Coordinates of C-alpha atoms in Angstrom, one line a residue:
Chain A
M160 CA 59.4 76.7 -6.5
K161 CA 57.0 74.1 -5.6
T162 CA 54.1 72.4 -7.5
I163 CA 51.0 70.9 -5.8
T164 CA 48.1 69.4 -7.3
V165 CA 44.7 69.9 -5.6
K166 CA 41.2 68.8 -6.3
I167 CA 38.6 71.5 -6.1
K168 CA 34.8 70.8 -5.8
G169 CA 32.2 73.3 -7.1
M170 CA 33.6 74.6 -10.4
H171 CA 30.9 75.0 -13.0
C172 CA 32.4 76.7 -15.9
K173 CA 35.2 78.6 -17.4
S174 CA 34.6 81.5 -15.1
C175 CA 35.4 79.4 -12.2
E176 CA 38.8 78.6 -13.5
V177 CA 39.6 82.2 -14.3
L178 CA 38.3 83.5 -11.0
I179 CA 40.5 81.0 -9.1
T180 CA 43.6 81.6 -11.2
D181 CA 43.3 85.3 -10.8
D182 CA 42.8 85.1 -7.1
L183 CA 45.9 82.8 -6.8
K184 CA 47.9 85.0 -9.1
E185 CA 47.0 88.1 -7.0
T186 CA 48.7 86.6 -4.1
G187 CA 52.0 87.5 -5.9
A188 CA 53.5 84.2 -4.9
V189 CA 52.0 81.8 -7.3
S190 CA 53.6 81.6 -10.7
D191 CA 51.5 79.2 -12.6
V192 CA 48.1 77.7 -12.3
Q193 CA 46.6 74.9 -14.6
I194 CA 43.1 74.2 -13.8
S195 CA 40.2 72.5 -15.3
H196 CA 36.5 72.7 -14.2
K197 CA 35.8 69.5 -16.1
T198 CA 38.2 67.4 -13.9
G199 CA 38.3 69.6 -11.0
Q200 CA 42.0 69.3 -10.9
A201 CA 44.3 72.2 -10.3
K202 CA 48.1 72.3 -10.7
I203 CA 49.6 75.2 -8.7
T204 CA 53.1 76.3 -8.8
F205 CA 54.2 78.7 -6.2
D206 CA 57.2 80.2 -4.4
E207 CA 57.2 78.4 -1.1
K208 CA 59.3 81.2 0.5
N209 CA 56.3 83.6 0.3
I210 CA 53.3 81.4 0.6
D211 CA 52.4 78.0 1.8
E212 CA 49.8 75.2 0.9
K213 CA 47.5 76.2 3.7
K214 CA 47.2 79.8 2.5
I215 CA 46.7 78.6 -1.1
K216 CA 43.8 76.4 0.1
A217 CA 42.4 79.3 2.0
V218 CA 42.3 81.5 -1.0
I219 CA 40.3 78.9 -2.9
K220 CA 38.0 78.3 0.0
Q221 CA 37.3 82.0 0.3
E222 CA 35.7 82.1 -3.1
G223 CA 33.3 79.4 -1.9
Y224 CA 34.9 76.2 -3.3
T225 CA 35.7 73.0 -1.2
L226 CA 38.8 71.0 -1.4
A227 CA 38.5 67.3 -1.7
Chain B
M45 CA 24.6 108.0 -16.4
K46 CA 23.1 104.5 -16.4
V47 CA 23.4 101.9 -19.0
K48 CA 22.1 98.3 -19.3
I49 CA 24.6 96.0 -20.8
F50 CA 23.6 92.6 -22.1
V51 CA 25.8 89.7 -21.2
P52 CA 24.0 86.5 -22.2
D53 CA 26.9 84.2 -21.3
I54 CA 26.5 84.6 -17.5
E55 CA 26.2 81.1 -16.3
C56 CA 27.0 81.2 -12.7
E57 CA 28.1 83.0 -9.6
S58 CA 31.6 82.8 -10.9
C59 CA 30.9 84.7 -13.8
V60 CA 29.2 87.6 -11.8
K61 CA 32.3 87.7 -9.5
L62 CA 34.7 87.9 -12.5
L63 CA 32.7 90.7 -14.2
E64 CA 32.2 92.5 -10.9
K65 CA 36.0 92.3 -10.4
K66 CA 36.6 93.6 -13.9
L67 CA 34.1 96.4 -13.6
K68 CA 35.6 97.4 -10.3
Y69 CA 39.1 98.3 -11.8
L70 CA 37.4 100.4 -14.6
Q71 CA 37.7 104.0 -13.9
G72 CA 34.3 105.8 -13.9
V73 CA 32.2 102.8 -13.1
Q74 CA 30.1 103.6 -10.0
E75 CA 27.4 101.1 -9.4
K76 CA 26.6 97.7 -10.8
T77 CA 23.7 95.5 -10.5
F78 CA 23.8 92.0 -12.0
Y79 CA 20.9 90.1 -13.5
N80 CA 20.7 86.8 -15.1
D81 CA 21.9 87.9 -18.5
S82 CA 22.8 91.6 -18.1
V83 CA 24.2 94.2 -15.9
D84 CA 23.1 97.7 -15.1
V85 CA 26.0 100.0 -14.8
T86 CA 26.0 103.6 -13.4
Y87 CA 29.1 105.4 -14.8
D88 CA 30.7 108.9 -15.0
S89 CA 30.4 109.9 -18.7
A90 CA 33.3 112.1 -18.3
L91 CA 35.6 109.1 -17.4
I92 CA 34.2 106.3 -19.5
T93 CA 31.7 105.4 -22.2
P94 CA 29.4 102.3 -22.4
E95 CA 31.5 101.3 -25.5
N96 CA 34.5 101.0 -23.2
I97 CA 32.6 99.0 -20.7
V98 CA 31.3 96.6 -23.4
A99 CA 35.0 96.3 -24.7
A100 CA 36.3 95.4 -21.2
I101 CA 33.7 92.8 -20.8
R102 CA 34.4 91.3 -24.3
E103 CA 38.0 91.1 -23.4
M104 CA 37.0 88.4 -20.9
E105 CA 35.4 86.4 -23.7
F106 CA 31.9 87.1 -22.6
R107 CA 29.6 88.3 -25.3
A108 CA 28.4 91.9 -24.4
S109 CA 26.4 94.6 -26.0
V110 CA 24.3 97.6 -25.1
H111 CA 21.7 96.3 -27.3
P112 CA 19.8 93.2 -26.5
F113 CA 21.3 90.1 -28.3
E114 CA 19.4 89.2 -31.4
R115 CA 16.8 87.6 -29.5
K116 CA 14.0 88.5 -31.9
T117 CA 10.4 88.3 -31.2
V118 CA 8.4 85.9 -33.1
K119 CA 7.1 88.4 -35.5
E120 CA 10.5 89.8 -36.2
R121 CA 11.8 86.3 -36.7
V122 CA 9.0 85.6 -39.2
R123 CA 9.8 88.7 -41.1
D124 CA 13.4 87.9 -41.1
W125 CA 12.6 84.5 -42.4
K126 CA 10.8 86.0 -45.3
E127 CA 13.3 88.7 -46.2
N128 CA 16.7 86.9 -45.5
R129 CA 16.0 83.4 -46.8
H130 CA 19.7 82.8 -47.3
K131 CA 20.2 82.8 -43.6
Y132 CA 18.0 79.9 -43.1
Q133 CA 19.2 77.4 -45.8
T134 CA 19.9 74.8 -43.2
E135 CA 16.3 75.2 -41.8
I136 CA 14.7 75.1 -45.1
A137 CA 16.6 72.1 -46.2
V138 CA 15.7 70.2 -42.9
L139 CA 12.0 70.9 -43.5
K140 CA 12.3 69.7 -47.0
Y141 CA 14.0 66.6 -46.1
A142 CA 11.5 66.0 -43.5
V143 CA 8.6 66.2 -46.1
Y144 CA 10.5 64.1 -48.7
L145 CA 11.3 61.4 -46.1
F146 CA 7.7 61.2 -45.1
L147 CA 6.7 60.7 -48.5
I148 CA 9.4 58.2 -49.2
L149 CA 8.4 56.3 -46.1
G150 CA 4.9 56.3 -47.2
V151 CA 5.8 55.0 -50.7
L152 CA 8.1 52.2 -49.4
E153 CA 5.5 51.1 -46.9
S154 CA 2.8 51.0 -49.6
I155 CA 5.0 48.9 -51.7
A156 CA 5.5 46.6 -48.8
Y157 CA 1.9 46.4 -48.1
L158 CA 0.8 45.7 -51.6
G159 CA 3.8 43.0 -52.0
F160 CA 3.4 41.1 -48.8
F161 CA 0.3 42.1 -46.5
T162 CA -2.7 42.4 -48.8
T163 CA -3.7 38.9 -47.7
V164 CA -3.4 39.6 -44.0
P165 CA -6.8 40.1 -42.7
F166 CA -7.5 43.4 -41.1
F167 CA -3.9 44.6 -41.8
L168 CA -4.8 48.1 -42.6
Q169 CA -7.3 48.6 -39.8
Q170 CA -4.8 47.2 -37.4
Y171 CA -1.7 49.1 -38.4
G172 CA -2.6 51.8 -41.1
W173 CA -3.0 54.8 -38.7
W174 CA 0.0 53.7 -36.6
L175 CA 2.4 53.3 -39.5
L176 CA 1.4 56.8 -40.7
Y177 CA 2.0 58.1 -37.1
L178 CA 5.3 56.2 -37.1
N179 CA 6.4 57.8 -40.3
L180 CA 5.2 61.2 -39.0
S181 CA 7.2 60.6 -35.9
V182 CA 10.4 59.4 -37.4
A183 CA 10.3 62.2 -40.1
T184 CA 9.9 65.0 -37.6
L185 CA 12.2 63.7 -34.8
G186 CA 14.8 62.8 -37.4
A187 CA 14.6 66.4 -38.9
A188 CA 14.8 68.0 -35.5
L189 CA 17.9 65.8 -34.6
W190 CA 19.5 66.6 -37.8
H191 CA 18.9 70.3 -37.5
Y192 CA 20.7 70.1 -34.2
L193 CA 23.5 68.0 -35.5
S194 CA 24.1 70.3 -38.5
Y195 CA 25.4 73.0 -36.2
Q196 CA 28.7 72.8 -34.4
A197 CA 28.8 75.6 -31.7
R198 CA 29.9 76.2 -28.1
M199 CA 26.7 75.8 -26.1
T200 CA 26.0 76.5 -22.5
S201 CA 25.2 73.7 -20.2
M202 CA 21.6 75.2 -20.0
V203 CA 21.0 74.9 -23.8
G204 CA 22.6 71.5 -23.7
M205 CA 20.1 70.3 -21.1
M206 CA 17.3 71.7 -23.0
I207 CA 18.6 69.9 -26.1
G208 CA 19.0 66.5 -24.5
M209 CA 15.7 66.7 -22.6
T210 CA 13.7 67.8 -25.6
L211 CA 14.9 65.2 -28.0
G212 CA 15.0 62.4 -25.3
M213 CA 11.5 63.2 -24.2
Q214 CA 9.9 63.7 -27.7
T215 CA 11.6 60.5 -29.1
G216 CA 10.2 58.6 -26.2
L217 CA 6.7 60.1 -26.2
M218 CA 6.0 59.9 -29.9
L219 CA 7.6 56.4 -30.6
G220 CA 6.6 54.8 -27.4
A221 CA 2.9 56.0 -28.1
V222 CA 2.9 54.5 -31.5
L223 CA 4.4 51.1 -30.4
G224 CA 2.3 51.1 -27.2
A225 CA -0.8 51.3 -29.3
T226 CA 0.1 48.4 -31.6
N227 CA 2.1 46.1 -29.2
G228 CA 1.0 47.0 -25.7
F229 CA 2.9 48.4 -22.8
F230 CA 5.9 46.2 -22.8
I231 CA 7.1 46.7 -26.4
G232 CA 5.9 50.3 -26.3
A233 CA 7.7 51.2 -23.1
T234 CA 10.8 49.2 -24.0
A235 CA 11.3 50.8 -27.5
G236 CA 10.3 54.2 -26.3
L237 CA 12.6 54.1 -23.4
V238 CA 15.7 52.5 -25.4
L239 CA 15.3 55.1 -28.2
G240 CA 14.5 58.0 -26.1
V241 CA 17.6 57.2 -23.8
C242 CA 19.9 56.8 -26.8
V243 CA 18.7 59.9 -28.6
G244 CA 18.7 61.9 -25.3
A245 CA 22.2 60.9 -24.4
L246 CA 23.5 61.6 -27.8
A247 CA 21.7 65.0 -28.1
G248 CA 22.9 66.0 -24.7
S249 CA 26.4 64.9 -25.1
C250 CA 27.4 68.3 -26.6
C251 CA 27.5 69.7 -23.1
G252 CA 29.0 66.9 -21.0
I253 CA 27.3 65.0 -18.1
M254 CA 24.6 67.5 -17.6
G255 CA 23.2 67.2 -21.0
I256 CA 23.8 63.5 -21.1
L257 CA 21.9 62.8 -17.8
E258 CA 19.0 65.1 -18.7
G259 CA 18.7 63.4 -22.1
V260 CA 18.7 60.0 -20.4
M261 CA 16.1 60.9 -17.7
A262 CA 13.8 62.5 -20.3
G263 CA 14.2 59.4 -22.6
V264 CA 13.1 57.1 -19.5
M265 CA 10.2 59.3 -18.7
G266 CA 9.0 60.0 -22.2
G267 CA 9.4 56.3 -23.3
T268 CA 7.4 54.9 -20.7
M269 CA 4.8 57.8 -20.6
G270 CA 4.3 57.7 -24.3
A271 CA 3.4 53.9 -24.1
M272 CA 1.3 54.5 -21.1
I273 CA -0.7 57.2 -22.8
S274 CA -1.7 55.1 -25.7
V275 CA -2.3 51.8 -23.8
M276 CA -4.6 53.5 -21.3
M277 CA -6.5 55.2 -23.9
L278 CA -7.0 52.2 -26.4
S279 CA -10.4 51.7 -25.2
D280 CA -11.3 55.4 -25.2
H281 CA -11.2 57.3 -28.6
I282 CA -7.5 57.0 -29.1
L283 CA -7.8 57.7 -32.9
W284 CA -9.4 60.9 -32.0
F285 CA -6.7 61.7 -29.6
M286 CA -3.8 60.8 -31.7
P287 CA -3.9 63.8 -34.3
V288 CA -4.0 66.1 -31.4
Y289 CA -1.2 64.5 -29.7
M290 CA 1.1 64.3 -32.7
I291 CA 0.4 67.9 -33.7
V292 CA 1.3 69.1 -30.1
N293 CA 4.6 67.0 -30.2
I294 CA 5.5 68.3 -33.6
F295 CA 4.8 71.8 -32.4
V296 CA 7.3 71.1 -29.5
L297 CA 9.8 69.9 -32.2
L298 CA 9.4 73.1 -34.0
G299 CA 9.7 75.1 -30.9
F300 CA 13.0 73.1 -30.2
S301 CA 14.5 74.0 -33.4
Y302 CA 13.4 77.7 -32.9
M303 CA 15.1 77.7 -29.5
L304 CA 18.1 76.2 -30.9
Y305 CA 18.4 78.8 -33.6
E306 CA 17.9 81.7 -31.1
E307 CA 20.2 80.3 -28.3
V308 CA 22.9 78.6 -30.5
V309 CA 23.2 80.1 -34.0
E310 CA 21.9 83.6 -34.2
G311 CA 24.6 86.2 -33.1
R312 CA 27.0 83.5 -32.2
E313 CA 30.6 83.5 -33.4
G314 CA 32.5 80.3 -34.3
V315 CA 29.3 78.5 -35.4
T316 CA 30.1 76.0 -38.1
R317 CA 27.5 74.6 -40.3
R318 CA 27.7 71.0 -41.5
R319 CA 26.2 70.4 -44.9
I320 CA 23.2 68.1 -44.5
D321 CA 23.3 65.1 -46.6
F322 CA 19.8 63.7 -47.5
F323 CA 21.1 60.5 -48.3
T324 CA 22.5 59.7 -44.9
F325 CA 19.6 61.3 -43.1
A326 CA 17.2 59.4 -45.2
S327 CA 18.7 56.0 -45.0
G328 CA 19.2 56.4 -41.2
C329 CA 15.6 57.2 -40.8
I330 CA 14.4 54.5 -43.2
I331 CA 16.3 51.8 -41.3
I332 CA 14.8 53.0 -38.0
T333 CA 11.5 52.9 -39.4
A334 CA 11.9 49.4 -41.0
V335 CA 13.1 48.1 -37.6
L336 CA 10.2 49.7 -35.7
S337 CA 7.6 48.6 -38.2
S338 CA 8.8 45.0 -38.2
V339 CA 8.6 45.2 -34.3
M340 CA 5.1 46.5 -34.7
I341 CA 4.1 43.7 -36.9
Y342 CA 6.1 40.7 -35.9
G343 CA 6.9 41.8 -32.2
L344 CA 5.5 40.5 -29.0
K345 CA 1.9 41.6 -28.3
S346 CA 0.3 42.0 -25.1
F347 CA -3.4 40.7 -24.5
I348 CA -4.5 44.4 -24.2
V349 CA -4.0 44.7 -28.0
G350 CA -5.3 41.1 -28.8
G351 CA -2.1 39.2 -28.3
V352 CA -1.5 36.3 -25.9

């Protein structure tokens, strides 16, 4: 298990948090997401055997957010 | 079958995506079109009912209903006001307090005038109307602010921006105009700006930076604009203009309170009311009025209003 913290730009409200959390969980390899649209911070815990940081970032970008 | 489901909490693209996703997994939902605060759903009535769809949306902590949210027309609202007085206790209290405060301010100022200013030449001609307008402004602005402060609720950024903007702008416009007329542009704009910015930021702070900034900007604009209006109009029937100006501004504040009730209070869950305490409200407003009327009388005056 590995935990990373990323900064996400473009989150407006609670829905953005839920959306990103859902998307990450759907990959099946992310076990925990703590995210706040107020700070833009997301703490993501994942299984590095099944997914890597690059892929996680791609999932977030796919929804139209940018990473700082 | 087609049904319109009202979802007033849709705020941005993400909400739409989330809802879309949720509806996609509901069996029987065929087509969906999203609008600003609602979604049209075509469904197979053998598989799902509108109530199921509503329940699914509510699960995601969005308000949802097949009926429009209690956004009453003005006519319905007036009837509701007449029939269900108990719902509007806060509003009735605020209105009463505004009237009481206006009267108290008038009495206090009359006492001050009779005690200290009868010997000052042309005092009433110079300040009479403006003190009246100052009282009127403070009473109505205070009431609007208090009305807003007496509710604690989750508000959307959009409503927060409206709150910051209206209160910041109106504070600036009304008080800036009054002080601009008695002291000239410098004092009028400064006082209007400072008060407008403070009130705007305080009011907008319910919803984070968007509300605060909107309030601050509205305060800057209203404060300087209010003073500008009265200074530019000093030589041109300002005393005819003022009643119209004040009435329009008071209507804006009434509209604001109406908006607040519709958007924040009615039909919302988790709204808490704080008891309004007349003493704090009145003493706050009296202090503000005392400060502003001292500024009016003893403050710097520009040459345009007969100063040096």
